[in-house]
mmCIF file of C-alpha atoms in Angstrom:
data_model
loop_
_atom_site.group_PDB
_atom_site.id
_atom_site.type_symbol
_atom_site.label_atom_id
_atom_site.label_comp_id
_atom_site.label_asym_id
_atom_site.label_seq_id
_atom_site.Cartn_x
_atom_site.Cartn_y
_atom_site.Cartn_z
ATOM 1 C CA MET A 1278 -0.217 0.056 -0.573
ATOM 2 C CA ASN A 1279 2.345 2.259 0.971
ATOM 3 C CA ASN A 1280 4.378 1.808 -2.772
ATOM 4 C CA ARG A 1281 1.672 2.306 -4.627
ATOM 5 C CA PHE A 1282 1.586 5.330 -2.166
ATOM 6 C CA VAL A 1283 4.655 6.834 -2.696
ATOM 7 C CA LEU A 1284 4.853 5.948 -6.694
ATOM 8 C CA LEU A 1285 1.315 7.994 -7.174
ATOM 9 C CA MET A 1286 2.763 10.950 -5.118
ATOM 10 C CA LEU A 1287 6.062 10.587 -7.273
ATOM 11 C CA LEU A 1288 3.848 10.688 -10.639
ATOM 12 C CA PHE A 1289 1.876 13.872 -9.156
ATOM 13 C CA CYS A 1290 4.812 16.030 -8.571
ATOM 14 C CA PHE A 1291 6.280 14.492 -12.024
ATOM 15 C CA CYS A 1292 3.472 15.967 -13.820
ATOM 16 C CA VAL A 1293 2.589 19.537 -10.902
ATOM 17 C CA LEU A 1294 6.290 19.584 -12.447
ATOM 18 C CA THR A 1295 6.472 19.607 -16.628
ATOM 19 C CA ALA A 1296 3.427 21.396 -15.717
ATOM 20 C CA GLY A 1297 5.168 24.633 -13.853
ATOM 21 C CA CYS A 1298 8.270 24.790 -16.425
ATOM 22 C CA SER A 1299 6.557 24.752 -19.527
ATOM 23 C CA ALA A 1300 4.600 27.268 -18.072
ATOM 24 C CA LEU A 1301 7.668 29.846 -17.589
ATOM 25 C CA LEU A 1302 9.407 28.476 -20.599
ATOM 26 C CA SER A 1303 6.560 29.244 -23.160
ATOM 27 C CA GLN A 1304 6.907 32.459 -24.865
ATOM 28 C CA GLN A 1305 4.826 35.141 -22.807
ATOM 29 C CA GLU A 1306 1.113 36.239 -24.548
ATOM 30 C CA TRP A 1307 0.431 39.552 -25.598
ATOM 31 C CA SER A 1308 -1.945 41.957 -24.993
ATOM 32 C CA GLU A 1309 -4.420 43.028 -27.334
ATOM 33 C CA ASN A 1310 -2.387 45.773 -29.925
ATOM 34 C CA TYR A 1311 -3.599 49.304 -28.631
ATOM 35 C CA ALA A 1312 -3.229 50.797 -31.797
ATOM 36 C CA LEU A 1313 -6.113 48.437 -33.682
ATOM 37 C CA LEU A 1314 -9.188 49.843 -31.189
ATOM 38 C CA ASP A 1315 -11.456 52.100 -32.220
ATOM 39 C CA GLY A 1316 -11.298 55.256 -31.788
ATOM 40 C CA VAL A 1317 -7.474 55.940 -31.839
ATOM 41 C CA HIS A 1318 -5.967 58.777 -34.079
ATOM 42 C CA SER A 1319 -3.241 59.341 -35.859
ATOM 43 C CA THR A 1320 -1.279 61.959 -37.162
ATOM 44 C CA ASN A 1321 -0.251 59.590 -40.650
ATOM 45 C CA ILE A 1322 -3.400 56.940 -39.203
ATOM 46 C CA GLN A 1323 -1.299 54.093 -42.004
ATOM 47 C CA MET A 1324 0.992 53.594 -38.800
ATOM 48 C CA THR A 1325 -1.905 52.514 -36.960
ATOM 49 C CA ASP A 1326 -3.888 49.955 -40.181
ATOM 50 C CA GLY A 1327 -2.853 47.052 -38.820
ATOM 51 C CA ASP A 1328 -1.464 46.093 -42.621
ATOM 52 C CA LEU A 1329 2.686 45.319 -40.930
ATOM 53 C CA ASN A 1330 3.743 46.176 -45.365
ATOM 54 C CA THR A 1331 1.700 49.488 -45.179
ATOM 55 C CA VAL A 1332 4.466 52.301 -45.380
ATOM 56 C CA GLY A 1333 3.616 55.320 -42.849
ATOM 57 C CA THR A 1334 4.927 58.453 -42.875
ATOM 58 C CA THR A 1335 5.900 61.083 -40.360
ATOM 59 C CA GLY A 1336 5.955 65.304 -40.161
ATOM 60 C CA SER A 1337 6.985 67.379 -38.733
ATOM 61 C CA SER A 1338 4.606 68.856 -36.974
ATOM 62 C CA ASP A 1339 6.459 72.603 -33.904
ATOM 63 C CA THR A 1340 2.085 72.518 -32.272
ATOM 64 C CA SER A 1341 3.486 73.274 -28.568
ATOM 65 C CA GLY A 1342 6.897 75.327 -29.373
ATOM 66 C CA ASN A 1343 8.148 73.447 -26.319
ATOM 67 C CA ARG A 1344 8.957 70.072 -26.333
ATOM 68 C CA VAL A 1345 11.040 68.580 -24.180
ATOM 69 C CA GLY A 1346 13.740 67.608 -25.549
ATOM 70 C CA ASN A 1347 13.462 68.504 -29.160
ATOM 71 C CA PRO A 1348 14.308 72.195 -30.347
ATOM 72 C CA SER A 1349 14.000 71.079 -33.155
ATOM 73 C CA SER A 1350 10.831 69.612 -35.053
ATOM 74 C CA SER A 1351 12.259 66.468 -36.637
ATOM 75 C CA PRO A 1352 9.414 63.914 -37.544
ATOM 76 C CA GLU A 1353 6.960 62.754 -35.765
ATOM 77 C CA VAL A 1354 3.643 60.662 -35.265
ATOM 78 C CA ILE A 1355 1.624 60.638 -32.311
ATOM 79 C CA ILE A 1356 -1.120 58.362 -31.994
ATOM 80 C CA THR A 1357 -3.832 58.959 -29.506
ATOM 81 C CA LEU A 1358 -5.865 56.775 -27.238
ATOM 82 C CA PRO A 1359 -8.690 56.958 -26.766
ATOM 83 C CA GLU A 1360 -8.522 56.504 -23.449
ATOM 84 C CA LYS A 1361 -6.337 56.142 -20.333
ATOM 85 C CA LYS A 1362 -3.358 53.031 -20.965
ATOM 86 C CA VAL A 1363 -0.601 51.733 -18.786
ATOM 87 C CA ILE A 1364 1.276 51.002 -21.667
ATOM 88 C CA ARG A 1365 4.087 48.266 -21.048
ATOM 89 C CA ARG A 1366 5.653 47.249 -24.127
ATOM 90 C CA ILE A 1367 5.335 49.150 -27.315
ATOM 91 C CA VAL A 1368 6.215 47.780 -30.485
ATOM 92 C CA ILE A 1369 7.724 49.397 -33.864
ATOM 93 C CA HIS A 1370 7.649 47.250 -37.532
ATOM 94 C CA SER A 1371 10.083 49.287 -39.667
ATOM 95 C CA ASP A 1372 13.365 48.144 -41.293
ATOM 96 C CA ASN A 1373 14.013 51.793 -41.374
ATOM 97 C CA ILE A 1374 14.172 53.555 -38.038
ATOM 98 C CA LYS A 1375 17.943 53.264 -37.283
ATOM 99 C CA LYS A 1376 17.102 57.217 -34.337
ATOM 100 C CA PHE A 1377 14.763 56.962 -32.524
ATOM 101 C CA ASN A 1378 12.589 58.839 -29.384
ATOM 102 C CA ILE A 1379 9.051 57.783 -27.376
ATOM 103 C CA TYR A 1380 7.834 60.045 -25.484
ATOM 104 C CA ALA A 1381 4.403 59.610 -23.499
ATOM 105 C CA ASP A 1382 1.850 62.135 -22.678
ATOM 106 C CA LYS A 1383 1.596 62.573 -18.355
ATOM 107 C CA GLY A 1384 -1.379 64.864 -18.394
ATOM 108 C CA GLY A 1385 -0.991 67.961 -18.864
ATOM 109 C CA SER A 1386 -1.126 70.813 -16.526
ATOM 110 C CA ALA A 1387 -2.110 74.036 -16.471
ATOM 111 C CA LEU A 1388 0.442 75.952 -18.911
ATOM 112 C CA SER A 1389 -0.211 72.697 -20.835
ATOM 113 C CA LYS A 1390 -2.885 70.011 -22.595
ATOM 114 C CA THR A 1391 0.373 67.914 -23.055
ATOM 115 C CA ASP A 1392 3.050 66.774 -20.293
ATOM 116 C CA TRP A 1393 5.883 65.053 -22.544
ATOM 117 C CA GLN A 1394 7.729 61.939 -20.668
ATOM 118 C CA LEU A 1395 10.649 60.201 -22.025
ATOM 119 C CA ILE A 1396 9.872 56.803 -22.670
ATOM 120 C CA LYS A 1397 13.150 55.641 -25.055
ATOM 121 C CA GLU A 1398 15.829 57.672 -26.209
ATOM 122 C CA GLU A 1399 17.721 54.692 -29.405
ATOM 123 C CA LYS A 1400 20.228 55.847 -30.971
ATOM 124 C CA SER A 1401 21.429 52.703 -33.153
ATOM 125 C CA VAL A 1402 18.818 50.316 -33.910
ATOM 126 C CA LYS A 1403 20.025 46.736 -35.839
ATOM 127 C CA SER A 1404 17.238 45.427 -37.239
ATOM 128 C CA GLY A 1405 12.944 44.726 -36.894
ATOM 129 C CA PRO A 1406 10.700 45.133 -34.743
ATOM 130 C CA ILE A 1407 11.465 47.031 -32.711
ATOM 131 C CA VAL A 1408 10.021 46.262 -29.603
ATOM 132 C CA VAL A 1409 9.965 48.358 -26.601
ATOM 133 C CA PRO A 1410 9.827 47.918 -22.773
ATOM 134 C CA VAL A 1411 8.057 50.924 -20.929
ATOM 135 C CA LEU A 1412 9.977 50.481 -18.050
ATOM 136 C CA TYR A 1413 7.860 53.347 -15.643
ATOM 137 C CA ALA A 1414 4.439 52.372 -17.073
ATOM 138 C CA TYR A 1415 1.540 55.215 -15.696
ATOM 139 C CA PRO A 1416 -1.141 55.206 -17.549
ATOM 140 C CA THR A 1417 -1.059 58.086 -20.593
ATOM 141 C CA ASP A 1418 -3.447 58.518 -23.597
ATOM 142 C CA LYS A 1419 -1.536 59.937 -26.379
ATOM 143 C CA ILE A 1420 2.258 58.718 -27.600
ATOM 144 C CA ARG A 1421 5.479 60.417 -29.435
ATOM 145 C CA LEU A 1422 7.520 59.220 -31.957
ATOM 146 C CA VAL A 1423 10.300 61.500 -33.005
ATOM 147 C CA ILE A 1424 12.303 59.530 -35.954
ATOM 148 C CA LEU A 1425 16.149 60.648 -34.988
ATOM 149 C CA GLY A 1426 17.981 58.964 -38.035
ATOM 150 C CA THR A 1427 16.907 56.801 -41.001
ATOM 151 C CA THR A 1428 18.797 53.863 -43.163
ATOM 152 C CA ASP A 1429 17.809 56.341 -46.206
ATOM 153 C CA ASP A 1430 19.117 59.586 -44.295
ATOM 154 C CA GLY A 1431 22.351 59.349 -45.430
ATOM 155 C CA ALA A 1432 21.215 58.515 -49.595
ATOM 156 C CA LEU A 1433 18.977 62.076 -48.501
ATOM 157 C CA THR A 1434 21.541 63.942 -48.073
ATOM 158 C CA ARG A 1435 23.847 62.562 -50.734
ATOM 159 C CA ARG A 1436 21.144 63.761 -53.316
ATOM 160 C CA GLU A 1437 20.990 66.694 -52.005
ATOM 161 C CA THR A 1438 24.318 67.653 -51.881
ATOM 162 C CA ALA A 1439 25.394 66.475 -55.935
ATOM 163 C CA ARG A 1440 21.961 68.877 -56.201
ATOM 164 C CA ASP A 1441 23.069 71.689 -54.960
ATOM 165 C CA ILE A 1442 26.331 71.929 -56.267
ATOM 166 C CA SER A 1443 25.527 71.233 -59.785
ATOM 167 C CA LYS A 1444 22.457 74.072 -59.027
ATOM 168 C CA SER A 1445 25.162 76.354 -57.364
ATOM 169 C CA LEU A 1446 27.695 74.503 -61.726
ATOM 170 C CA LEU A 1447 24.502 76.062 -63.624
ATOM 171 C CA SER A 1448 24.108 79.026 -62.213
ATOM 172 C CA SER A 1449 28.455 80.138 -61.614
ATOM 173 C CA GLN A 1450 27.957 78.839 -65.868
ATOM 174 C CA SER A 1451 24.420 81.083 -66.447
ATOM 175 C CA GLY A 1452 26.391 84.149 -64.008
ATOM 176 C CA SER A 1453 30.283 83.492 -66.658
ATOM 177 C CA SER A 1454 28.250 83.844 -70.716
#
């Protein structure tokens, strides 16, 4: 009788141990994608359409004038949720972004409607998708992504420099004739 009891206890312990370890080693489930909720607004709706093949573009908007940590107007996108949510992780699906800052609105003050708090400053993205864990989570209804560098920046700079050189050569040639 004792042997059967010990055998059943060992079998039960083995089953519990196996189930517990599999729960610990399994990948964490992701929560609901807040960007796909009804009522979400974005400065570029392509950024939040849920299609990973859509290419969204950012624009420079300087609506607040005195942005904390952003004195110049850099390309950005602002996503506004229908209600405040605690955000613990932000995922950006892009192969083009190399440097960026992410801000969350803490709720504003008497002087301003928004109070942007820096969540993450990334200076060298290696590959996408970019997963940004939010360590200091608090309820927010606005997230701002400011793009500071892309893989296309070098090509655009070279193209603009070549255009400027050709314009100056054309203007100097037309002035000398």
